[in-house]
Amino acid sequence: MSERTYEVPKPYHDAVMHWQKHNFPDYPLLSQTWEKYFPTDQPFCLCARIQESIPDVQPVGAHAGEPRSLRPAELEPEAARHLLAIIRAQASTEFGSIQQHQATLERANDDQDKMWVLRVMAEELRHGYQMIHLLTSADWSSVSDAKPVDMVEEILSMRTGSHVLAAFNLEYDSFVDNVIFCAFIDRVGKYQLTMQKASCYRPFAASMPPMLREEAFHLATGVIPMRRWVEKAASGDPLITMATLQRAVNKWFGRGLEMFGHEAKGHEIVALGLKDMANGEAQDAYIDECGKMLDDLNKRHVRAMEARAATVDEADLLRLPHPRFFRRRGEPAFQMIAVDGAPFADVDAYVRHLGAVLPEAYLASRDVKHYVETLRKLVAGQITIKDAIKSTPHLARVGGACPCSNSVRWVVEDAA
Amino acid sequence: MTELDIESITQIDERVTGTYRPEVWEDRAAYYIRRDPDSSQVAEVDGTVVGFMMGEVRGGEFGMNEPTGWVEFFGVDPSARGRSLGRRLLEALLAHFRERGAQVARTMVQEKDAEIAGFLSAMGFKPAKVVPLERRPL
């Protein structure tokens, strides 16, 4: 289980630290409070961690049984292209989640919950750093004209709204989102990291075990506060209700499903030896796991209700939205399906349904506005489903967005 | 062990002790998950968690600097006993301790818990050259 740690070259390290100043200003608080909230835990280290002891041979794909590749040029060009896209998307998610968490971190009403999320954010920073290490420590010129310095700048210039995956382009409405995100979206992260552990590219596969060990705590950072909130909800605490949690679940679950990619696709990624499960298979396992999570939360809530000799209302219990509800990508994209799976034929009725089951603060967001406008155009025949799916946020260059003179761009010039 | 085992562990503990203590097990699970999530183990029968064992490798306790695998909390659902689950849980935990560089495992057992003491003895644990002391009342 031994690990080797790496720091990325100074210009990139400086760029990450500069990004942190703008996007993660609470980062220094972690080291100041570490001993109070995580006594005797290994101090946090912003570094890339590579597990040394992983199997030498590829476990899946057309080249299963052959040695893992050590350099991108050793991979089939198609595999290398897909892998590069996966690493860039992974990096985008890591930095993107920090931007989302930071906005509402201060609104936590419990110091421990806040410090747990702060640790999660720092570890996401490390995961992003890990991806930058993978991008900058290898020669990707066989499959990309982009220089490493430009790839790093592109990743660090993304903002909430311009990240690769939709889940990382949603603003948080409150600290409830911080917690629900950890429980649902980090769970997708766990699946992706687990699948990527099978990668035919050794440096990528060996990056996964240390990330997975940290991801385990991220899931606990979601589930354990939720367990305590459902207990509080049972006590009649007016400040946290099951309905609040249900609405947040409705907001995030579909975004989590979409992170797996189209339900019917992903087999080529397995054949190329990059992951060991196709999208639909992984998505089904995720749905089952989320269902178990909500079952456990409901048990906790029911026990707390019973302890008060209160009557449990079945309607109060948490339930997963139907997998086709409120989707904008994948096979069910822009179909008007209710949380319980019932189809709608009328757009206005469906929009009213969304208004009834999504968080109130979220309804006024640009994200819901974009969804509803796109849905209306689609139903009116003004755009195709392909156009509708493509219109969702996607990778966009926002270079030079740094507001101070010592910018990310400056690092690019320094490296050149 | 993962965060999704907490409810099952709480229920096993309730069946053994007669007390429902979710907060206690949430705190304990969070501790082990954040420090070494691969260490603590659960046993499943037909997809249901029926046993758990929590522990980790630490060094420096009580002046004993060698990396030590500490076996700290365990329980098996009474309905699942007699299937050698405790043995298999402990073997898995000890294997992890070895992977993490420990050469010794330690635990403590109360005198009244003869069944646990018998289990540990059967698993090769022997009285250590450490004297547990206490001051009561404090």
Coordinates of C-alpha atoms in Angstrom, one line a residue:
Chain A
M1 CA 0.0 0.0 0.0
S2 CA 3.0 2.3 -0.2
E3 CA 2.6 5.6 -2.1
R4 CA 5.0 7.9 -3.8
T5 CA 4.2 11.6 -3.7
Y6 CA 5.0 14.3 -6.3
E7 CA 4.7 18.0 -6.5
V8 CA 4.0 19.4 -10.0
P9 CA 6.6 21.8 -11.5
K10 CA 6.6 25.1 -9.8
P11 CA 4.8 27.2 -12.5
Y12 CA 1.8 24.7 -12.3
H13 CA 2.0 24.5 -8.5
D14 CA 2.0 28.3 -8.3
A15 CA -1.0 28.4 -10.7
V16 CA -3.0 26.0 -8.5
M17 CA -2.1 28.1 -5.4
H18 CA -3.1 31.2 -7.2
W19 CA -6.4 29.6 -8.2
Q20 CA -6.9 28.7 -4.6
K21 CA -6.6 32.3 -3.5
H22 CA -9.4 33.3 -5.7
N23 CA -11.7 30.3 -5.6
F24 CA -10.9 28.7 -2.2
P25 CA -10.1 31.4 0.2
D26 CA -11.0 29.3 3.3
Y27 CA -8.3 26.8 2.5
P28 CA -5.8 28.2 5.2
L29 CA -8.5 27.6 7.8
L30 CA -8.1 23.9 7.4
S31 CA -4.5 23.8 8.7
Q32 CA -5.5 26.2 11.5
T33 CA -8.2 24.0 12.8
W34 CA -6.9 20.5 11.7
E35 CA -6.0 19.4 15.2
K36 CA -9.4 20.4 16.6
Y37 CA -11.5 18.5 14.1
F38 CA -9.1 15.8 12.9
P39 CA -6.8 15.2 15.8
T40 CA -3.9 12.8 15.1
D41 CA -4.9 12.4 11.4
Q42 CA -2.1 12.6 8.9
P43 CA -1.7 16.3 8.0
F44 CA -3.2 17.3 4.7
C45 CA -0.6 17.4 1.8
L46 CA -1.3 19.2 -1.5
C47 CA 0.6 16.7 -3.7
A48 CA 0.0 14.0 -6.2
R49 CA -0.1 10.5 -4.7
I50 CA 0.7 7.4 -6.8
Q51 CA 0.2 4.0 -5.3
E52 CA 3.2 1.8 -6.1
S53 CA 1.7 -1.6 -5.8
I54 CA -0.9 -2.1 -8.5
P55 CA -1.1 -5.1 -10.9
D56 CA 1.2 -4.7 -13.9
V57 CA -1.3 -6.1 -16.4
Q58 CA -4.4 -4.6 -17.9
P59 CA -7.5 -6.2 -16.3
V60 CA -10.0 -5.3 -19.0
G61 CA -10.4 -4.5 -22.7
A62 CA -9.0 -5.8 -25.9
H63 CA -5.5 -5.9 -24.4
A64 CA -6.4 -7.5 -21.1
G65 CA -3.5 -9.5 -19.7
E66 CA -0.9 -7.3 -21.5
P67 CA 1.3 -4.9 -19.5
R68 CA -0.2 -1.5 -18.6
S69 CA 1.1 1.4 -20.6
L70 CA 3.5 3.8 -19.0
R71 CA 3.3 6.6 -21.6
P72 CA 0.4 8.0 -23.7
A73 CA 2.2 7.2 -26.9
E74 CA 2.1 3.5 -26.0
L75 CA -1.7 3.5 -26.0
E76 CA -3.8 3.1 -29.1
P77 CA -4.5 6.6 -30.3
E78 CA -8.2 6.3 -29.7
A79 CA -7.6 5.1 -26.1
A80 CA -5.2 8.0 -25.5
R81 CA -7.7 10.5 -26.9
H82 CA -10.4 9.2 -24.7
L83 CA -8.1 9.1 -21.7
L84 CA -7.0 12.7 -22.1
A85 CA -10.6 13.8 -22.3
I86 CA -11.4 11.8 -19.1
I87 CA -8.5 13.3 -17.2
R88 CA -9.5 16.9 -18.3
A89 CA -13.1 16.2 -17.3
Q90 CA -12.0 14.7 -14.0
A91 CA -9.9 17.8 -13.3
S92 CA -12.8 20.0 -14.2
T93 CA -15.0 18.3 -11.7
E94 CA -12.5 18.5 -8.9
F95 CA -11.9 22.2 -9.2
G96 CA -15.6 22.8 -10.0
S97 CA -16.9 21.3 -6.8
I98 CA -14.6 23.5 -4.8
Q99 CA -16.1 26.6 -6.4
Q100 CA -19.6 25.3 -5.7
H101 CA -18.9 24.3 -2.0
Q102 CA -17.1 27.6 -1.3
A103 CA -20.2 29.7 -2.1
T104 CA -22.3 28.4 0.8
L105 CA -19.6 26.9 3.1
E106 CA -20.1 29.7 5.6
R107 CA -23.8 29.0 5.9
A108 CA -23.3 25.7 7.7
N109 CA -25.1 25.8 11.0
D110 CA -22.8 23.2 12.6
D111 CA -19.1 23.8 12.9
Q112 CA -18.2 20.1 12.5
D113 CA -20.3 19.8 9.3
K114 CA -18.5 22.9 7.9
M115 CA -15.0 21.6 8.8
W116 CA -15.8 18.2 7.2
V117 CA -16.8 20.0 4.0
L118 CA -13.7 22.1 4.2
R119 CA -11.6 19.0 4.3
V120 CA -13.5 17.6 1.4
M121 CA -12.7 20.7 -0.6
A122 CA -9.0 20.5 0.2
E123 CA -9.0 16.9 -0.9
E124 CA -10.8 17.8 -4.1
L125 CA -8.0 20.4 -4.6
R126 CA -5.5 17.6 -4.2
H127 CA -7.5 15.5 -6.7
G128 CA -7.4 18.3 -9.2
Y129 CA -3.7 18.6 -8.5
Q130 CA -3.3 14.9 -9.2
M131 CA -4.9 15.4 -12.6
I132 CA -2.6 18.3 -13.4
H133 CA 0.3 16.0 -12.5
L134 CA -1.0 13.4 -15.0
L135 CA -1.4 16.1 -17.7
T136 CA 2.0 17.7 -17.2
S137 CA 4.2 14.7 -16.4
A138 CA 3.5 12.9 -19.7
D139 CA 3.8 13.7 -23.4
W140 CA 0.3 13.9 -24.9
S141 CA 1.5 15.3 -28.2
S142 CA 0.6 12.0 -30.0
V143 CA -3.1 12.8 -29.5
S144 CA -3.3 16.5 -28.8
D145 CA -1.9 19.8 -30.1
A146 CA -2.6 21.5 -26.8
K147 CA 0.5 22.2 -24.7
P148 CA 0.3 21.1 -21.1
V149 CA 0.5 24.7 -20.0
D150 CA -2.6 25.5 -22.1
M151 CA -4.5 22.5 -20.8
V152 CA -3.8 23.6 -17.2
E153 CA -4.8 27.1 -18.0
E154 CA -8.0 25.9 -19.6
I155 CA -8.9 23.8 -16.5
L156 CA -8.1 26.6 -14.0
S157 CA -10.0 29.2 -16.0
M158 CA -13.3 27.3 -15.8
R159 CA -16.1 28.8 -13.6
T160 CA -19.4 27.4 -12.3
G161 CA -21.3 27.4 -15.6
S162 CA -18.4 26.5 -17.9
H163 CA -17.4 23.1 -16.5
V164 CA -17.5 19.9 -18.5
L165 CA -20.3 18.3 -16.6
A166 CA -23.7 19.8 -15.7
A167 CA -23.5 18.8 -12.1
F168 CA -20.6 21.2 -11.6
N169 CA -22.4 24.1 -13.2
L170 CA -25.2 24.3 -10.7
E171 CA -25.0 27.0 -8.0
Y172 CA -25.7 25.8 -4.4
D173 CA -28.8 27.3 -2.8
S174 CA -27.8 26.6 0.8
F175 CA -25.6 24.4 2.9
V176 CA -28.1 21.6 2.3
D177 CA -26.6 21.4 -1.2
N178 CA -23.1 21.0 0.2
V179 CA -24.2 17.9 2.0
I180 CA -26.5 16.5 -0.6
F181 CA -23.8 17.0 -3.2
C182 CA -21.3 15.0 -1.1
A183 CA -23.9 12.2 -0.7
F184 CA -25.0 12.0 -4.3
I185 CA -22.4 13.5 -6.6
D186 CA -19.3 12.4 -4.8
R187 CA -20.9 8.9 -4.9
V188 CA -20.7 9.1 -8.7
G189 CA -17.1 10.2 -8.2
K190 CA -16.5 7.0 -6.2
Y191 CA -17.9 4.9 -9.1
Q192 CA -15.8 6.7 -11.6
L193 CA -12.6 6.4 -9.6
T194 CA -13.3 2.7 -9.0
M195 CA -13.9 2.1 -12.7
Q196 CA -10.8 4.0 -13.6
K197 CA -8.7 1.9 -11.2
A198 CA -8.9 -0.7 -14.1
S199 CA -7.3 1.7 -16.6
C200 CA -4.7 0.4 -19.0
Y201 CA -2.6 3.6 -18.4
R202 CA -0.6 2.8 -15.3
P203 CA -0.1 6.4 -13.9
F204 CA -3.9 7.0 -14.1
A205 CA -4.8 3.6 -12.5
A206 CA -2.2 4.1 -9.8
S207 CA -3.7 7.6 -9.0
M208 CA -7.1 6.1 -8.1
P209 CA -6.5 4.1 -4.8
P210 CA -5.3 7.2 -2.8
M211 CA -8.2 9.3 -4.3
L212 CA -10.7 6.5 -3.4
R213 CA -9.6 6.4 0.2
E214 CA -10.2 10.2 0.5
E215 CA -13.5 9.8 -1.4
A216 CA -14.8 7.5 1.3
F217 CA -14.8 10.3 3.8
H218 CA -16.5 12.6 1.3
L219 CA -19.5 10.3 1.2
A220 CA -19.6 10.2 5.0
T221 CA -19.5 14.0 4.9
G222 CA -22.8 13.8 3.0
V223 CA -24.5 10.8 4.7
I224 CA -23.7 11.5 8.4
P225 CA -25.1 15.1 8.5
M226 CA -28.1 13.8 6.6
R227 CA -28.6 11.1 9.2
R228 CA -28.6 13.8 11.9
W229 CA -30.9 16.1 9.9
V230 CA -33.6 13.4 9.4
E231 CA -33.4 12.7 13.2
K232 CA -33.9 16.5 13.8
A233 CA -36.7 16.6 11.3
A234 CA -38.4 13.9 13.4
S235 CA -38.1 16.0 16.5
G236 CA -40.3 18.6 14.9
D237 CA -37.4 21.0 14.4
P238 CA -38.9 23.6 12.0
L239 CA -35.5 24.5 10.6
I240 CA -34.9 21.2 8.9
T241 CA -37.6 19.1 7.3
M242 CA -37.8 16.0 5.2
A243 CA -39.5 18.0 2.5
T244 CA -36.4 20.3 2.3
L245 CA -34.1 17.3 1.9
Q246 CA -36.4 15.6 -0.7
R247 CA -36.4 18.7 -2.9
A248 CA -32.6 18.8 -2.8
V249 CA -32.4 15.1 -3.7
N250 CA -34.7 15.9 -6.6
K251 CA -32.4 18.6 -7.7
W252 CA -29.2 16.5 -7.7
F253 CA -30.1 12.9 -8.5
G254 CA -30.6 13.4 -12.2
R255 CA -27.3 15.3 -12.5
G256 CA -25.6 12.4 -10.8
L257 CA -27.1 10.0 -13.3
E258 CA -25.9 12.1 -16.2
M259 CA -22.3 12.0 -15.0
F260 CA -22.2 8.3 -16.1
G261 CA -22.8 9.3 -19.7
H262 CA -25.5 8.0 -22.0
E263 CA -27.1 4.9 -20.6
A264 CA -26.6 2.8 -23.7
K265 CA -23.0 3.8 -24.3
G266 CA -19.6 3.4 -22.7
H267 CA -18.9 -0.1 -24.1
E268 CA -16.1 1.2 -26.3
I269 CA -14.4 2.7 -23.2
V270 CA -14.4 -0.7 -21.6
A271 CA -13.1 -2.3 -24.8
L272 CA -10.3 0.3 -24.9
G273 CA -9.3 -0.8 -21.4
L274 CA -10.0 2.6 -19.7
K275 CA -12.8 1.5 -17.4
D276 CA -14.3 -1.8 -16.3
M277 CA -18.0 -1.0 -16.5
A278 CA -20.1 0.5 -19.2
N279 CA -22.3 3.5 -18.4
G280 CA -25.6 1.7 -17.9
E281 CA -24.2 -1.0 -15.7
A282 CA -22.5 1.6 -13.4
Q283 CA -25.6 3.8 -13.4
D284 CA -27.8 0.9 -12.3
A285 CA -25.4 0.1 -9.4
Y286 CA -25.4 3.7 -8.4
I287 CA -29.2 3.9 -8.4
D288 CA -29.3 0.8 -6.1
E289 CA -26.8 2.3 -3.7
C290 CA -28.6 5.6 -3.6
G291 CA -31.8 3.7 -2.8
K292 CA -30.1 1.9 0.1
M293 CA -28.8 5.3 1.4
L294 CA -32.3 6.7 1.5
D295 CA -33.7 3.5 3.1
D296 CA -31.1 3.9 5.9
L297 CA -32.0 7.6 6.3
N298 CA -35.7 6.7 6.5
K299 CA -35.0 4.0 9.2
R300 CA -33.2 6.6 11.2
H301 CA -36.1 9.0 10.8
V302 CA -38.7 6.4 11.7
R303 CA -36.8 5.4 14.8
A304 CA -36.6 9.0 16.0
M305 CA -40.4 9.4 15.3
E306 CA -41.2 6.2 17.2
A307 CA -39.0 7.4 20.1
R308 CA -41.4 10.4 20.3
A309 CA -44.4 8.2 19.9
A310 CA -45.2 10.2 16.8
T311 CA -47.0 8.8 13.8
V312 CA -44.9 8.4 10.7
D313 CA -46.4 9.8 7.6
E314 CA -45.3 7.6 4.6
A315 CA -45.3 10.7 2.4
D316 CA -42.6 12.3 4.6
L317 CA -40.1 9.5 3.8
L318 CA -37.3 10.2 1.4
R319 CA -37.5 8.5 -2.0
L320 CA -35.4 8.6 -5.1
P321 CA -36.9 10.5 -8.1
H322 CA -37.6 8.4 -11.1
P323 CA -34.3 8.0 -13.1
R324 CA -36.0 9.7 -16.1
F325 CA -37.2 12.8 -14.0
F326 CA -35.7 16.2 -14.9
R327 CA -33.1 14.9 -17.3
R328 CA -31.2 16.9 -19.9
R329 CA -28.8 14.3 -21.1
G330 CA -28.9 10.6 -21.8
E331 CA -31.7 8.5 -23.2
P332 CA -34.5 10.3 -21.2
A333 CA -33.2 13.8 -22.0
F334 CA -36.0 16.4 -22.0
Q335 CA -38.8 13.9 -21.6
M336 CA -41.5 15.2 -19.3
I337 CA -41.4 12.6 -16.5
A338 CA -42.6 13.3 -13.0
V339 CA -40.6 12.4 -9.8
D340 CA -42.8 9.2 -9.6
G341 CA -42.3 8.3 -13.2
A342 CA -45.6 9.4 -14.5
P343 CA -45.4 11.1 -18.0
F344 CA -46.7 14.6 -18.7
A345 CA -48.1 15.7 -22.0
D346 CA -48.4 19.4 -21.3
V347 CA -45.3 21.7 -20.8
D348 CA -47.0 24.1 -18.4
A349 CA -48.3 21.3 -16.2
Y350 CA -44.8 19.8 -16.2
V351 CA -43.2 23.2 -15.3
R352 CA -45.8 23.5 -12.4
H353 CA -44.7 20.0 -11.3
L354 CA -41.0 21.1 -11.3
G355 CA -42.1 24.1 -9.2
A356 CA -43.7 21.7 -6.7
V357 CA -40.8 19.3 -6.3
L358 CA -37.6 21.3 -6.7
P359 CA -36.0 23.6 -4.1
E360 CA -37.7 27.0 -4.1
A361 CA -34.4 29.0 -4.4
Y362 CA -33.3 26.8 -7.3
L363 CA -36.4 27.5 -9.3
A364 CA -35.2 31.1 -9.8
S365 CA -31.8 30.0 -11.1
R366 CA -30.5 30.4 -14.6
D367 CA -30.2 26.6 -14.7
V368 CA -33.9 25.9 -14.4
K369 CA -34.7 28.9 -16.6
H370 CA -32.5 27.4 -19.3
Y371 CA -34.0 23.9 -18.9
V372 CA -37.6 25.2 -19.2
E373 CA -36.8 27.5 -22.1
T374 CA -35.1 24.6 -23.9
L375 CA -38.0 22.3 -23.1
R376 CA -40.5 24.7 -24.5
K377 CA -38.6 25.2 -27.7
L378 CA -38.2 21.4 -28.1
V379 CA -41.9 20.7 -27.6
A380 CA -42.8 23.6 -30.0
G381 CA -40.6 21.9 -32.6
Q382 CA -38.3 24.9 -32.8
I383 CA -35.2 22.8 -32.0
T384 CA -34.3 19.1 -32.2
I385 CA -33.5 16.9 -29.2
K386 CA -29.9 16.9 -30.3
D387 CA -29.9 20.8 -30.2
A388 CA -31.5 20.7 -26.8
I389 CA -28.9 18.3 -25.4
K390 CA -26.1 20.3 -27.0
S391 CA -27.4 23.6 -25.5
T392 CA -26.6 22.5 -22.0
P393 CA -23.4 23.9 -20.5
H394 CA -20.3 22.4 -22.0
L395 CA -16.5 22.9 -22.0
A396 CA -15.9 26.6 -22.7
R397 CA -12.7 28.6 -22.6
V398 CA -12.9 31.5 -20.2
G399 CA -9.2 32.3 -20.3
G400 CA -7.9 35.5 -18.6
A401 CA -10.8 35.5 -16.1
C402 CA -8.5 36.0 -13.2
P403 CA -9.3 39.4 -11.7
C404 CA -5.8 40.3 -10.5
S405 CA -2.6 41.1 -12.3
N406 CA -0.8 38.0 -10.9
S407 CA -3.0 35.8 -13.0
V408 CA -3.1 32.3 -14.3
R409 CA -2.1 33.8 -17.7
W410 CA 1.0 35.1 -16.1
V411 CA 2.0 31.6 -15.2
V412 CA 1.6 30.6 -18.8
E413 CA 4.0 33.3 -19.9
D414 CA 6.4 32.3 -17.1
A415 CA 6.4 28.7 -18.3
A416 CA 7.0 29.7 -21.9
Chain B
M1 CA -16.8 -0.6 5.9
T2 CA -18.5 2.4 4.4
E3 CA -20.9 5.1 5.5
L4 CA -23.8 2.9 4.3
D5 CA -23.0 0.3 6.9
I6 CA -23.7 2.6 9.8
E7 CA -27.4 1.7 10.1
S8 CA -26.7 -2.0 10.1
I9 CA -23.9 -1.6 12.6
T10 CA -26.2 0.4 14.9
Q11 CA -28.8 -2.3 14.7
I12 CA -26.3 -5.1 15.4
D13 CA -25.1 -3.2 18.4
E14 CA -28.7 -2.7 19.5
R15 CA -29.4 -6.4 19.3
V16 CA -26.3 -7.2 21.4
T17 CA -26.5 -4.4 24.0
G18 CA -30.2 -3.5 23.9
T19 CA -29.4 0.1 23.3
Y20 CA -30.0 2.1 20.1
R21 CA -27.0 4.5 19.8
P22 CA -26.9 5.9 16.2
E23 CA -24.8 9.0 17.1
V24 CA -22.1 6.8 18.7
W25 CA -21.7 4.7 15.6
E26 CA -21.9 7.6 13.3
D27 CA -18.9 9.2 15.2
R28 CA -17.0 6.0 15.3
A29 CA -17.6 5.2 11.6
A30 CA -16.6 8.7 10.6
Y31 CA -13.3 8.4 12.5
Y32 CA -12.2 5.1 10.9
I33 CA -13.5 6.1 7.4
R34 CA -11.6 9.3 7.3
R35 CA -8.3 7.8 8.6
D36 CA -8.2 4.4 6.8
P37 CA -11.4 3.4 5.1
D38 CA -9.9 0.0 3.9
S39 CA -9.2 -1.1 7.5
S40 CA -12.5 -1.7 9.2
Q41 CA -14.4 -4.6 8.0
V42 CA -18.0 -5.8 7.7
A43 CA -19.4 -9.3 7.2
E44 CA -22.4 -9.8 4.9
V45 CA -24.8 -12.7 4.6
D46 CA -27.2 -12.6 1.6
G47 CA -26.4 -8.9 1.1
T48 CA -27.1 -8.0 4.8
V49 CA -24.4 -6.7 7.1
V50 CA -24.4 -9.1 10.1
G51 CA -21.0 -8.3 11.6
F52 CA -18.4 -5.6 11.9
M53 CA -14.9 -5.0 13.2
M54 CA -13.3 -1.7 13.5
G55 CA -9.6 -0.9 14.1
E56 CA -6.5 0.7 12.6
V57 CA -2.8 0.9 12.7
R58 CA -1.3 3.4 15.1
G59 CA 2.0 3.9 16.8
G60 CA 3.1 5.7 19.9
E61 CA 0.3 4.8 22.3
F62 CA 1.5 4.3 25.9
G63 CA 5.1 4.6 24.8
M64 CA 4.8 1.6 22.4
N65 CA 6.2 3.1 19.3
E66 CA 6.0 0.1 17.0
P67 CA 3.2 0.3 14.5
T68 CA 0.4 -1.6 16.2
G69 CA -2.9 -2.9 14.8
W70 CA -5.5 -1.9 17.3
V71 CA -8.7 -4.0 17.3
E72 CA -11.2 -1.7 18.9
F73 CA -14.9 -2.4 18.2
F74 CA -16.6 -5.5 17.0
G75 CA -19.9 -7.2 17.0
V76 CA -21.8 -10.1 15.3
D77 CA -25.6 -10.2 15.0
P78 CA -26.8 -12.9 17.5
S79 CA -28.8 -14.5 14.7
A80 CA -25.7 -15.0 12.6
R81 CA -23.4 -16.5 15.2
G82 CA -21.9 -19.9 14.7
R83 CA -20.7 -19.2 11.2
S84 CA -17.1 -18.2 12.1
L85 CA -17.8 -14.6 11.0
G86 CA -15.8 -13.2 13.9
R87 CA -12.8 -15.2 12.9
R88 CA -13.1 -14.1 9.3
L89 CA -13.6 -10.5 10.2
L90 CA -10.5 -10.6 12.5
E91 CA -8.4 -12.4 9.8
A92 CA -9.3 -9.7 7.3
L93 CA -8.5 -6.9 9.7
L94 CA -5.2 -8.5 10.7
A95 CA -4.3 -9.0 7.0
H96 CA -4.9 -5.2 6.5
F97 CA -2.7 -4.4 9.6
R98 CA 0.1 -6.5 8.0
E99 CA -0.3 -4.6 4.7
R100 CA 0.1 -1.4 6.7
G101 CA 3.3 -2.5 8.2
A102 CA 2.2 -3.6 11.7
Q103 CA 3.8 -6.6 13.3
V104 CA 1.7 -6.8 16.4
A105 CA -2.0 -6.5 17.1
R106 CA -3.4 -5.4 20.4
T107 CA -6.8 -5.1 22.0
M108 CA -8.3 -5.1 25.5
V109 CA -11.2 -7.1 26.9
Q110 CA -13.1 -6.7 30.1
E111 CA -12.9 -9.5 32.7
K112 CA -16.6 -10.0 32.6
D113 CA -16.6 -10.7 28.8
A114 CA -15.4 -14.3 29.0
E115 CA -16.9 -15.1 25.6
I116 CA -14.9 -12.4 23.9
A117 CA -11.8 -13.3 25.8
G118 CA -12.2 -16.9 24.7
F119 CA -12.7 -15.8 21.1
L120 CA -9.5 -13.7 21.2
S121 CA -7.6 -16.4 22.8
A122 CA -8.6 -18.9 20.1
M123 CA -7.4 -16.3 17.6
G124 CA -3.9 -16.3 19.1
F125 CA -4.2 -13.3 21.4
K126 CA -2.3 -13.7 24.7
P127 CA -2.1 -11.5 27.8
A128 CA 0.4 -8.7 27.1
K129 CA 3.1 -7.2 29.3
V130 CA 1.0 -4.2 29.8
V131 CA -1.0 -3.5 33.0
P132 CA -4.3 -1.7 32.5
L133 CA -4.7 0.9 35.3
E134 CA -7.6 3.1 36.3
R135 CA -8.5 5.6 38.9
R136 CA -12.1 5.5 40.1
P137 CA -13.6 7.8 41.1
L138 CA -11.6 10.3 39.1

